[in-house]
XYZ file of C-alpha atoms in Angstrom:
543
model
C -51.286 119.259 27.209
C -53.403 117.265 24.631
C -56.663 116.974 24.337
C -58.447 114.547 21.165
C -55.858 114.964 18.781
C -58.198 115.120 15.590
C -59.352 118.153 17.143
C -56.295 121.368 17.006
C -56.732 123.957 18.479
C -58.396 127.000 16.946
C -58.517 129.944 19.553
C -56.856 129.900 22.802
C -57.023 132.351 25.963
C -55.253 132.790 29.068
C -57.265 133.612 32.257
C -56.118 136.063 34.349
C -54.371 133.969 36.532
C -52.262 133.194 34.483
C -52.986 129.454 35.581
C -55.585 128.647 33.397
C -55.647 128.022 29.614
C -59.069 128.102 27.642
C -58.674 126.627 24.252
C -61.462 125.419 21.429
C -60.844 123.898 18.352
C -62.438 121.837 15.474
C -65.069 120.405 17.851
C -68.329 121.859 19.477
C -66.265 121.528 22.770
C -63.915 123.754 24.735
C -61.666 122.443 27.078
C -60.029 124.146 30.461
C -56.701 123.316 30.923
C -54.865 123.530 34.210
C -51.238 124.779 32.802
C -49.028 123.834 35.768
C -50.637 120.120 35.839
C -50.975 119.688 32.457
C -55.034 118.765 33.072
C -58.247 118.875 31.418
C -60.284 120.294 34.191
C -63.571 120.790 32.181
C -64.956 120.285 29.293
C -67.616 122.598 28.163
C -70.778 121.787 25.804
C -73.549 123.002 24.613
C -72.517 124.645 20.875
C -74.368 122.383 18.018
C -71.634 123.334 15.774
C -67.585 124.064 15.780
C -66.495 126.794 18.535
C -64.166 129.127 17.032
C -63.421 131.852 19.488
C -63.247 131.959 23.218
C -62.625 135.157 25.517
C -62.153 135.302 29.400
C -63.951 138.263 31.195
C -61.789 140.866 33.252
C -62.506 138.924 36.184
C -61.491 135.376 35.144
C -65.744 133.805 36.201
C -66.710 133.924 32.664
C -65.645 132.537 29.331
C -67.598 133.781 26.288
C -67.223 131.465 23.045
C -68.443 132.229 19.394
C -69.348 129.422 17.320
C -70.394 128.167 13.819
C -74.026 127.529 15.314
C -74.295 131.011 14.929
C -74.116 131.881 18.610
C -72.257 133.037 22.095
C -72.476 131.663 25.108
C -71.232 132.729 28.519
C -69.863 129.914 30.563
C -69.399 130.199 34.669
C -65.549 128.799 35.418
C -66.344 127.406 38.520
C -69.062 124.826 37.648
C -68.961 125.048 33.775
C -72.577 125.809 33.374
C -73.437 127.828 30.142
C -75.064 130.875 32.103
C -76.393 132.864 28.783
C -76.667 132.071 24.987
C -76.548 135.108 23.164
C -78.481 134.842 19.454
C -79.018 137.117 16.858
C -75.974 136.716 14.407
C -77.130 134.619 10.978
C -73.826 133.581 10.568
C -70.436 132.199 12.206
C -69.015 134.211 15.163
C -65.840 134.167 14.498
C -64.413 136.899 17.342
C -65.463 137.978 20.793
C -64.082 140.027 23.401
C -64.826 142.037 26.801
C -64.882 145.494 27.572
C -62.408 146.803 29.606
C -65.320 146.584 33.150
C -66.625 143.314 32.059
C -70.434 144.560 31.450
C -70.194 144.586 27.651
C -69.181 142.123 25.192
C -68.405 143.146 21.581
C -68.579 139.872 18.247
C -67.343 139.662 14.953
C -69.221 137.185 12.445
C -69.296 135.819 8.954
C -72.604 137.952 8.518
C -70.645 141.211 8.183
C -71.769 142.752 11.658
C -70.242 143.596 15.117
C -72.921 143.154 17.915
C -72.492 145.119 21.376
C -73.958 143.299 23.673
C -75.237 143.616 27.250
C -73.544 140.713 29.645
C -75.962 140.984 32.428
C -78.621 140.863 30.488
C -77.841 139.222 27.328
C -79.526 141.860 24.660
C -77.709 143.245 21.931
C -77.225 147.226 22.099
C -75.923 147.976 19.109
C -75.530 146.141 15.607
C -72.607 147.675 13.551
C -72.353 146.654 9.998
C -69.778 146.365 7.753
C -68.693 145.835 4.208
C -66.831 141.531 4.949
C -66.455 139.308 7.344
C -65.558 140.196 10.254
C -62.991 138.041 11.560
C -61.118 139.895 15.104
C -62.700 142.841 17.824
C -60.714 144.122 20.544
C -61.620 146.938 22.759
C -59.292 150.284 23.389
C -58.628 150.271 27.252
C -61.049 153.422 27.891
C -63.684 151.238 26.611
C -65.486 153.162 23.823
C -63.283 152.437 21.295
C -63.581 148.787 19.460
C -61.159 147.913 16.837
C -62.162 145.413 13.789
C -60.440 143.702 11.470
C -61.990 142.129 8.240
C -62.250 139.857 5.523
C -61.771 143.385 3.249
C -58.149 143.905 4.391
C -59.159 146.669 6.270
C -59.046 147.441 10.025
C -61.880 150.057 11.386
C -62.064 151.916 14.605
C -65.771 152.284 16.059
C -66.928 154.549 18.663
C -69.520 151.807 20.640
C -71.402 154.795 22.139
C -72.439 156.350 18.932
C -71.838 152.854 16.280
C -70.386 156.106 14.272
C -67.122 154.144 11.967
C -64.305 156.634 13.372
C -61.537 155.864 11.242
C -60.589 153.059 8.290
C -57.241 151.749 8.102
C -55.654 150.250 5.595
C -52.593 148.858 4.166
C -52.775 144.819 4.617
C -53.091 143.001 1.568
C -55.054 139.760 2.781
C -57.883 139.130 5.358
C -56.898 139.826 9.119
C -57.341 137.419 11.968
C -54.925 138.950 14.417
C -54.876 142.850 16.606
C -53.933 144.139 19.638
C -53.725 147.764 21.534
C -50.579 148.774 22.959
C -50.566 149.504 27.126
C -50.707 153.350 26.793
C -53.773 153.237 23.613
C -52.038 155.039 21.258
C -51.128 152.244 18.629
C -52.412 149.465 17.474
C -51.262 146.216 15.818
C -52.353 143.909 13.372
C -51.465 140.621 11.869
C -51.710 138.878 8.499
C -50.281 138.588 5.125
C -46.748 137.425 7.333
C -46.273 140.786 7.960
C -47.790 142.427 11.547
C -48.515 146.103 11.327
C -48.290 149.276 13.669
C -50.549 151.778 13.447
C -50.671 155.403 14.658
C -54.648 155.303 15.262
C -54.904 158.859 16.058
C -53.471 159.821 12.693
C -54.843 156.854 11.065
C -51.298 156.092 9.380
C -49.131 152.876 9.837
C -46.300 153.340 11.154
C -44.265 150.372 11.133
C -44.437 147.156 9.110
C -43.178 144.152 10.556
C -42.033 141.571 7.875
C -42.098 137.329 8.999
C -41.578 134.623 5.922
C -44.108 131.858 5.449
C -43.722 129.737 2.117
C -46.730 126.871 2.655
C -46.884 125.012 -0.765
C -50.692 125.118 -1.099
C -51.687 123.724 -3.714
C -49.977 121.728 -6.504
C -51.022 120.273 -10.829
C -49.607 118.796 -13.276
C -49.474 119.627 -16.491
C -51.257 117.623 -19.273
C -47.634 116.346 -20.821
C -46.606 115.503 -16.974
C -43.310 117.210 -17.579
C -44.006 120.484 -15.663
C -45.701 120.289 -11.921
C -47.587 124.216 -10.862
C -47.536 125.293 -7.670
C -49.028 128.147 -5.254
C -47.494 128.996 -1.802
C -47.633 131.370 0.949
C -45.731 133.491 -0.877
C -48.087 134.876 -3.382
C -46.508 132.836 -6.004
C -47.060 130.287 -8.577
C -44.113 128.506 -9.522
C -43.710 126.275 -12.291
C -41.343 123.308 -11.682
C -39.452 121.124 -14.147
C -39.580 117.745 -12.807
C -36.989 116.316 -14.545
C -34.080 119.299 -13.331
C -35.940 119.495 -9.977
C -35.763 123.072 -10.446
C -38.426 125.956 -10.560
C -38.292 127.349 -13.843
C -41.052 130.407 -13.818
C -42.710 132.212 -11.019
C -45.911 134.141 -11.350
C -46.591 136.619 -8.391
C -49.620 138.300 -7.196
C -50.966 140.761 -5.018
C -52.766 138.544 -3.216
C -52.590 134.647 -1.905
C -53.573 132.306 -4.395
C -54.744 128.969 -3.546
C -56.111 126.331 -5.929
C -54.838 125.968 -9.725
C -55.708 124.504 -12.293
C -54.255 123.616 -15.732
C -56.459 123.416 -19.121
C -57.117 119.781 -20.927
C -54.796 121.545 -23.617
C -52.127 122.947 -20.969
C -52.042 126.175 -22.521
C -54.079 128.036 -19.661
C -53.389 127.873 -16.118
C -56.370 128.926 -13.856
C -55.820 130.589 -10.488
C -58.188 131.065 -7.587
C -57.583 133.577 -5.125
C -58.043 134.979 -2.107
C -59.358 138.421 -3.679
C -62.274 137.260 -4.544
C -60.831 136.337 -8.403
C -60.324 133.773 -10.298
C -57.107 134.600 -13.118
C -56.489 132.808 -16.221
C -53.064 132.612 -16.977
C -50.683 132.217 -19.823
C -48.066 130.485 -17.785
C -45.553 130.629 -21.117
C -45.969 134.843 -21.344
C -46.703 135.044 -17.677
C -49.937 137.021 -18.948
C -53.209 137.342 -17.146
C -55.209 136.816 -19.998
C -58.534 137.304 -18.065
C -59.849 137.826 -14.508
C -63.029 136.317 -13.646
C -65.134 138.299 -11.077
C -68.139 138.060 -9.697
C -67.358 135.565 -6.197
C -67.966 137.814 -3.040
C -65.306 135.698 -0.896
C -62.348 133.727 -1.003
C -62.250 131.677 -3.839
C -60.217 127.881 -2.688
C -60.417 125.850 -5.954
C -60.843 125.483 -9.690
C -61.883 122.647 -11.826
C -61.891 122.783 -15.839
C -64.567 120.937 -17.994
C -62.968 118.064 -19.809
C -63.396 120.095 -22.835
C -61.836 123.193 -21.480
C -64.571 125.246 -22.637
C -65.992 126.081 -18.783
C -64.207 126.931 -15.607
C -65.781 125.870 -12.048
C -64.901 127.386 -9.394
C -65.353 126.956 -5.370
C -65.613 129.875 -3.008
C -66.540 131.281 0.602
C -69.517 132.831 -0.494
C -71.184 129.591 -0.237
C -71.470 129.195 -3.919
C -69.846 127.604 -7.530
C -69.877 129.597 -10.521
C -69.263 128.105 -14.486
C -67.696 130.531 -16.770
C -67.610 130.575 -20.207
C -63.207 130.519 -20.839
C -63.263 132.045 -23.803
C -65.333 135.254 -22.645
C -65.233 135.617 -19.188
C -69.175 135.086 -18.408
C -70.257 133.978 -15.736
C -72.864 131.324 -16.678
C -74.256 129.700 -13.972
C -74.043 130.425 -9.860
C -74.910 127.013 -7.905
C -76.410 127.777 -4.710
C -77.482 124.997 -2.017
C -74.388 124.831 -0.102
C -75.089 126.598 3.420
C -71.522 127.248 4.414
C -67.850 127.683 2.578
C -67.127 125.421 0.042
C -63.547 124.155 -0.546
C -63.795 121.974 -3.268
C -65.097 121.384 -6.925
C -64.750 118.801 -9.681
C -65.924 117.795 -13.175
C -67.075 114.265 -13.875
C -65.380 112.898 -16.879
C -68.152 113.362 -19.231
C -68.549 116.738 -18.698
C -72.312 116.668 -17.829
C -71.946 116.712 -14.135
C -70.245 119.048 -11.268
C -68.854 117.800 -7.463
C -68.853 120.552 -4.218
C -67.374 119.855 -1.122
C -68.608 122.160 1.764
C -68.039 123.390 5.276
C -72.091 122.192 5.522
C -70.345 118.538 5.924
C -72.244 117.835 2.449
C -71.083 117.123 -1.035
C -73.440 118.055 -4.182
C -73.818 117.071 -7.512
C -74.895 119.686 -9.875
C -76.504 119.373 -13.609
C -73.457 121.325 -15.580
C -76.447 122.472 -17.854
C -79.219 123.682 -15.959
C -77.673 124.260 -12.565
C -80.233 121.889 -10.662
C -78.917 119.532 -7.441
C -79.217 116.507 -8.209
C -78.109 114.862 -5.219
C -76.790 115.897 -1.814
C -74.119 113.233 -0.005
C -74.803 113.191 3.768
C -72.649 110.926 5.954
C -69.474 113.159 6.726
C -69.043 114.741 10.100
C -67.052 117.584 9.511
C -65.816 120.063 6.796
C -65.290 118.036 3.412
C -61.949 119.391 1.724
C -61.849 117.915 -1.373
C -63.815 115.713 -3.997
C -62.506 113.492 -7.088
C -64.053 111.700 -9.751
C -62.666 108.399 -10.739
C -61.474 108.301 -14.535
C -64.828 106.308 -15.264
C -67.085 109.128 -14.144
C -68.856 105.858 -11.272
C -67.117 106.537 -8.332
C -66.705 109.851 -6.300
C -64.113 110.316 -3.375
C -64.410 112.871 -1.141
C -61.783 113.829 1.635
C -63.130 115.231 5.382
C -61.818 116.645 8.209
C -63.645 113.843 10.344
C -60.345 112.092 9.521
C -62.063 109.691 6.975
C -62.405 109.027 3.221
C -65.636 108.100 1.549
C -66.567 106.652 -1.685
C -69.834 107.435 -3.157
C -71.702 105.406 -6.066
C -72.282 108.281 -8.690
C -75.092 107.688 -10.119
C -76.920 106.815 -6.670
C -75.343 108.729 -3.795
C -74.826 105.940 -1.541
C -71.553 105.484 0.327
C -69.677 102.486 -1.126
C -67.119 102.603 1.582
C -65.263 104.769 4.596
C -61.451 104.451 4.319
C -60.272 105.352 7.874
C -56.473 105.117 9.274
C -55.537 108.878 8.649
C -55.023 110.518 12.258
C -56.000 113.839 11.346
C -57.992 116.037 8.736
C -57.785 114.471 5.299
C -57.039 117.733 2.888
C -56.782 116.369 -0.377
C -58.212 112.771 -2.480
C -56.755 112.453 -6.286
C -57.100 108.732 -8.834
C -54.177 107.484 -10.416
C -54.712 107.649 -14.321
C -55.802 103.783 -14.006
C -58.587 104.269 -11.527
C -57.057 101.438 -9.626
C -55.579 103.402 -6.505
C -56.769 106.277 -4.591
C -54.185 108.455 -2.642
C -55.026 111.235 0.191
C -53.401 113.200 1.809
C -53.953 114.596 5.723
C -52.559 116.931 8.467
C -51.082 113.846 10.042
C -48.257 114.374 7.499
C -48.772 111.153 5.286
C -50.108 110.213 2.455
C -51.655 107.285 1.872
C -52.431 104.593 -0.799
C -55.360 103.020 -1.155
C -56.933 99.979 -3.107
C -59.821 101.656 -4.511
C -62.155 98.427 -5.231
C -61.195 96.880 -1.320
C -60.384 100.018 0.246
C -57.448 98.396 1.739
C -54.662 100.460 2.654
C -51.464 99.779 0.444
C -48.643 102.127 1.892
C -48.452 105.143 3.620
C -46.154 107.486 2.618
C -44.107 109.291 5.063
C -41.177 112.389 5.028
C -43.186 115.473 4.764
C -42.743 116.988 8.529
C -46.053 119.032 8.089
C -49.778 118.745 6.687
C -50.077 117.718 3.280
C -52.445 120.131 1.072
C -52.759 118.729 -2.018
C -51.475 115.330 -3.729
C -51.604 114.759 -7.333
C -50.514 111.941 -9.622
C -48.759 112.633 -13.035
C -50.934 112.148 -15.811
C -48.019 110.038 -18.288
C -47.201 106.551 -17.094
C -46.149 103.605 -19.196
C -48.741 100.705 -19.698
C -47.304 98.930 -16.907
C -47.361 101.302 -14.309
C -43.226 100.994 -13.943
C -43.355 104.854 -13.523
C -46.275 105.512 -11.741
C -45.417 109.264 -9.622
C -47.355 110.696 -7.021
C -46.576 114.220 -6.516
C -47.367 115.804 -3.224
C -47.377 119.756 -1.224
C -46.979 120.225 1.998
C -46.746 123.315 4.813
C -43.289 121.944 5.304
C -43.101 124.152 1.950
C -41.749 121.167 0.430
C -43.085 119.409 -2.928
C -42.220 115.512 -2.733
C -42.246 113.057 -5.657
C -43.213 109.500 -4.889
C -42.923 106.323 -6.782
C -46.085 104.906 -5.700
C -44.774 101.075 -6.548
C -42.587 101.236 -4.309
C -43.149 104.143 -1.825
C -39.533 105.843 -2.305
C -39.023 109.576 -2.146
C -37.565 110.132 -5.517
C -37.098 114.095 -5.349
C -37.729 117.051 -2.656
C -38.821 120.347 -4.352
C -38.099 123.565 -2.356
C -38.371 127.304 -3.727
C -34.980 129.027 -2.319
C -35.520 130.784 0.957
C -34.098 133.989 2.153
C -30.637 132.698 3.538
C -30.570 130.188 1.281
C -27.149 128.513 1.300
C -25.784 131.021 3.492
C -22.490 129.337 5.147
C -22.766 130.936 8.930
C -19.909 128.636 10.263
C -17.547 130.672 12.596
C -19.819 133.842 12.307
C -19.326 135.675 15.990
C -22.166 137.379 17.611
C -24.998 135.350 16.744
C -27.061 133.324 19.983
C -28.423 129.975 19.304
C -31.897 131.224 18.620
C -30.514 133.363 15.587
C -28.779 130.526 14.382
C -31.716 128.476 14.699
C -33.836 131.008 12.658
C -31.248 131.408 9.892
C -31.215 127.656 9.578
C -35.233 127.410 8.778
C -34.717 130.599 6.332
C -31.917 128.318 4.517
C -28.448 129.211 5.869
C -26.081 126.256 6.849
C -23.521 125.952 8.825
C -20.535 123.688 7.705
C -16.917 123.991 8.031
């Protein structure tokens, strides 16, 4: 089954039946899906912004989705009519689900609150609040229970009758997106982190831990001298890579997931955003954390250094940027405007000015000194990922997940050009040195080149057999361009080296895995599935 491809799935829900699949994804649309013909047999509308979350009632004749317009709505199966729209959240609904008889409906949002609310007639009971995000509900089978589980790492059990916060689990070590009661209601489980969890609720103990392996290359820099390339993965780690061996040659770890890096003009500092709410600067040679900037409320996606490595930017969830003073530690300035995430930041070359990329569809250019907007770039469709200055401070490129690229005149705002021909979310824009070619890099697994005065395409780049996240082109290059290398990460947990002349793979970069190398020829016992997993954890299998 495939619906419009630049939209994936999000949130998916079986009715019933067991014939019926609901599914919603980056699009204000959710789609019905007849499993055993392999059919679209409605398409529902009415959000004004991305549905996230979709839950069938008890009886299969209503669908409840939560969406980024800040609302649910109840939809009748049988003609696709939105019945109800159920308001009072002042953020994104990220969860929903039914009580056990189908007369309640419980939601989790962005604005840090559970609603109970009242299906038949669409008022909201009972308003629980909490500390994060709340990102997953689901309801014990007697139906005064509701599980949550949050943006804090925690998981909380709420009696709905009394809104009273029963008992607080916790153990996970990122946010969680993922729980479920077991048949008889005596444990519960919950995903994230790779790991899924069991919990004795009664006690309010886990019980079990359930370990998976997930090793996403995130993020990826180079290093000022272009001999060393920095990495962050699913992992929790930041690995530093010689380029020249091919081989990882340090490895920072952390508590928690880190995302976007960043290395200092001078190459001495690495900076680190995480998903903690931090931002760590590093000394990569000591493996120190020589400071931890706090102050961001939310996840915290990407960093971006002042050209004169005095000031760190940085990009978070919490809808805002934040300067610090690298020397110190102070925070000082927080750029608000943004109305949703943002993912990305970036310095112009002379220092003066700041780019954000945001969930709002938006980018905006700040005054580095006084913190005012001085311009807001409208013409995306959909979440902008990530923003680049050219090396002459005129040009800005920013990289959407309406499947385009734009270019923006600096010192105006206007759109100089859309480069299109990506067939899925563009993650990630960087400028060779020169300023003469733009790369990106999408979920449609290539990269590609672009002529960045024609906007014509040049190559497209193509081996990584997952999204790319980040691409980024080494800083040293002779004067004519012989050795011009585009580096690039992927969720294929691969790092790729490109000459961009010629479009050759030059090197594959891969962190060992658990089995790495592991010879399993003539091993007795195992089925073909376990031999399959090994295989994707690193073992081979050669005579």
């Amino acid at each position: 089954m495939q619906g419009d491809r630049s939209n994936p799935s999000k949130s998916v829900a079986w009715h019933p039946d067991g014939h019926i699949l609901a599914s919603c994804g980056d699009s204000n649309q959710i789609w019905l899906w007849d499993v055993r013909r392999k059919e679209c047999l409605k398409t529902l509308q009415g959000h004004s912004n991305w549905a996230v979350a979709v839950a069938w009632s008890p009886d299969g004749n209503l669908l409840a989705s939560g969406s980024q317009d800040h609302t649910i709505r109840l939809w009748d199966l049988h003609t696709g009519k939105c019945l109800k729209t159920l308001s009072g959240h002042r953020n994104i609904v990220w969860a929903v689900a039914w009580s056990p008889d189908g007369k309640k409906l419980a939601s989790g949002s962005e604005d840090q609150s559970i609603k109970i609310w009242d299906v038949a007639i669409g008022q909201c009971l009972e308003t629980l609040q909490e500390q994060r995000s709340v990102l997953v509900v689901d309801w014990h089978q007697d139906g005064t229970l509701l599980a949550s589980g949050n943006a804090d790492q925690t998981i909380r059990i709420w009696d709905t009758y009394t809104g009273q916060c029963l008992k607080i689990l916790q153990g996970h070590t990122n946010a969680i997106w993922a729980m479920a009661w077991s048949p008889d209601g005596q444990t519960l489980a919950s995903g994230c982190d790779q790991t899924v969890r069991l919990w004795d609720v009664q006690q309010g103990q886990g019980v079990k831990t359930l370990q998976g392996y997930s090793n996403s290359v995130f993020t990826i820099g180079w290093k000022p001298d272009g001999r060393i390339l920095a990495s962050s993965s699913g992992d929790r780690r930041v690995r530093l890579w010689d380029v020249q061996q091919g081989q990882c040659v340090k490895s920072l770890t952390g508590c928690h997931r880190f995302w976007g890096l960043a290395w200092s003009p001078n190459g001495k500092i690495l900076a680190i955003a995480s998903f903690d709410a931090m931002v760590r600067l590093c000394d990569p040679d000591t493996e120190q954390c020589l400071k931890t900037l706090a102050g961001h409320h939310a996840w915290v996606w990407a960093v971006s250094w002042s050209p004169d490595g005095q000031i760190l930017a940085s990009a978070s969830n919490d809808k805002t940027v934040r300067l610090w003073d690298a020397s110190t530690g102070d925070c000082l300035k927080i750029l608000q405007g943004h109305s949703s995430h943002i993912w990305a930041v970036a310095w112009h070359p002379d220092g003066k000015t700041v780019a954000s990329g945001s969930d709002d569809q938006t980018i905006r250019l700040w005054d580095a000194r006084t913190g005012d907007c001085l311009h807001v770039l409208t013409g995306h469709t959909a979440w902008v990922k990530s923003v680049a200055w050219s090396p002459d401070g005129k040009t800005l490129a920013s990289g959407c997940d309406d499947q385009t690229v734009r270019l923006w005149n600096a010192s105006t705002g206007e759109c100089l050009n859309i480069l299109q021909g990506h067939g899925d979310m563009v993650r990630t824009v960087a400028w060779c040195p020169d300023g003469q070619i733009l790369a990106s890099g999408s979920e449609d697994r290539t990269i590609r080149l672009w002529q960045a005065d024609t906007g014509e395409c040049l190559n497209i780049l193509k081996g990584h057999i997952s999204q790319v996240g980040s691409v980024a082109w080494c800083p040293v290059e002779k004067a004519d361009h012989s050795d011009r290398i585009l580096a690039s990460s992927s969720a294929d947990e691969t790092i790729k080296l490109w000459d961009a002349s010629t479009g050759e793979c030059l090197k594959t970069l891969r962190a060992d895995r658990p089995y790495e190398g592991m010879n399993i020829a003539g091993v007795m016992g195992l089925t073909d599935a376990q031999k399959a997993t090994l295989k994707v954890l690193g073992a081979v299998e050669s005579d």
